[in-house]
XYZ file of C-alpha atoms in Angstrom:
112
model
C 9.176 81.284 26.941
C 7.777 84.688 26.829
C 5.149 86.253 29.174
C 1.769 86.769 28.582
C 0.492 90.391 29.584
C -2.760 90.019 31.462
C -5.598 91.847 29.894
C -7.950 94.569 30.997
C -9.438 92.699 34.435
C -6.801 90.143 34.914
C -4.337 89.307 36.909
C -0.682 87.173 36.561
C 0.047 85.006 38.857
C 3.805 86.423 37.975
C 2.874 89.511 39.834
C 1.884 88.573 43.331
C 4.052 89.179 45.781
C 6.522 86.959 47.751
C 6.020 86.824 50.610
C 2.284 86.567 50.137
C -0.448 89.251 50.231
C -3.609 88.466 52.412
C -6.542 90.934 51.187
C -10.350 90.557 51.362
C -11.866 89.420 48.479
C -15.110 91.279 46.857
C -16.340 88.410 45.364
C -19.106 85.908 46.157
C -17.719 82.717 46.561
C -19.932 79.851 46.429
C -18.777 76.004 47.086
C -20.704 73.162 45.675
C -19.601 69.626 46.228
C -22.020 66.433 44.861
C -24.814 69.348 43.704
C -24.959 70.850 47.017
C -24.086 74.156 48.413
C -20.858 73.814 51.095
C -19.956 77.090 51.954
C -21.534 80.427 50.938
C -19.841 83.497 51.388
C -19.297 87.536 50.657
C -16.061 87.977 53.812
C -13.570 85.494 51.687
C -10.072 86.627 52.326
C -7.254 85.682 49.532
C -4.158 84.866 49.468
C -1.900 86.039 46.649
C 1.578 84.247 46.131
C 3.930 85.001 43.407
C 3.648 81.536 40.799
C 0.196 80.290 42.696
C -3.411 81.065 41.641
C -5.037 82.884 44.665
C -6.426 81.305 47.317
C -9.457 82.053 48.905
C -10.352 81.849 53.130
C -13.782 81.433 53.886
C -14.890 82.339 57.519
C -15.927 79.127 59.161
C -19.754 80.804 60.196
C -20.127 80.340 56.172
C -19.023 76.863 55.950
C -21.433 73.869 56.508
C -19.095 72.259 58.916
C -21.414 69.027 59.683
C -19.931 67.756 56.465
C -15.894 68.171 57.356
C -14.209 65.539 59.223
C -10.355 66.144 60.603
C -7.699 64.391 58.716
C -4.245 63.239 59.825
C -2.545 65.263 56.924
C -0.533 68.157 58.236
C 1.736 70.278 55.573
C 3.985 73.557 56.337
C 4.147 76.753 54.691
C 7.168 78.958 55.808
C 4.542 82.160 55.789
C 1.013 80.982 57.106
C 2.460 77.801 59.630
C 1.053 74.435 59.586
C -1.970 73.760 58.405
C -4.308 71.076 59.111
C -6.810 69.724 56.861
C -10.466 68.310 56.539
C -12.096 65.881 54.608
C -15.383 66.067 53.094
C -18.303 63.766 53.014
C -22.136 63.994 52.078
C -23.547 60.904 52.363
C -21.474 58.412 50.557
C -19.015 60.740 48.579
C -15.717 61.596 49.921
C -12.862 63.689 48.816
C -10.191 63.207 50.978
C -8.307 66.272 52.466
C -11.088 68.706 50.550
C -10.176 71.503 52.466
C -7.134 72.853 55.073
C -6.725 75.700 57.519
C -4.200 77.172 59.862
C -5.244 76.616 63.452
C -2.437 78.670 64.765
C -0.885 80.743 61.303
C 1.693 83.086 61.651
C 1.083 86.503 63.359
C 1.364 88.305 59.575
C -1.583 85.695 58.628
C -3.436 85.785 61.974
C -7.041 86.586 60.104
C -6.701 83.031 58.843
């Protein structure tokens, strides 16, 4: 298989760095779930990780939290630590494990 060179204003997912690269983000990111507005934000931070899309970190003042509830689900990422995840609901729509964050990442990751 051969590569595909990005073009102008695009990025491969072949050139992120491993270990991972945490940088703030300049775009407005906007989550909807079920036609309503979850979290609204301009202070994302991203993750970049050689093979993986990027992965954006919203500060939890830009969240509406009312509609997260903890979930058992833990996972491990030898960079960021464990992370811990939330489920979603708004009224009676769910999507389980919507959303996950590090409660105590790694020192490299601590703005997580």
């Amino acid at each position: 298989m051969q590569r595909v060179k990005p073009g102008p204003g695009q990025e491969s997912v072949w050139d992120y760095p491993r270990p991972p690269r945490l940088e703030p983000s300049r775009r407005h990111i906007v989550i909807e779930f079920a036609r309503q507005v979850i979290a609204d934000t301009h202070s994302a931070l991203r993750v970049l990780e050689t093979s993986h899309p990027p992965v954006y970190y919203l500060p939890w003042d830009d969240v509406r939290t009312e509609v997260l509830t903890p979930s058992r689900l833990r996972t491990y990422c030898e960079f960021k630590g464990v992370a811990a995840y939330w489920s979603l609901q708004l009224g009676s729509i769910t999507s389980e494990n919507a959303a996950w964050y590090y409660p105590q990442p790694t020192a490299r990751f601590a703005a997580l």
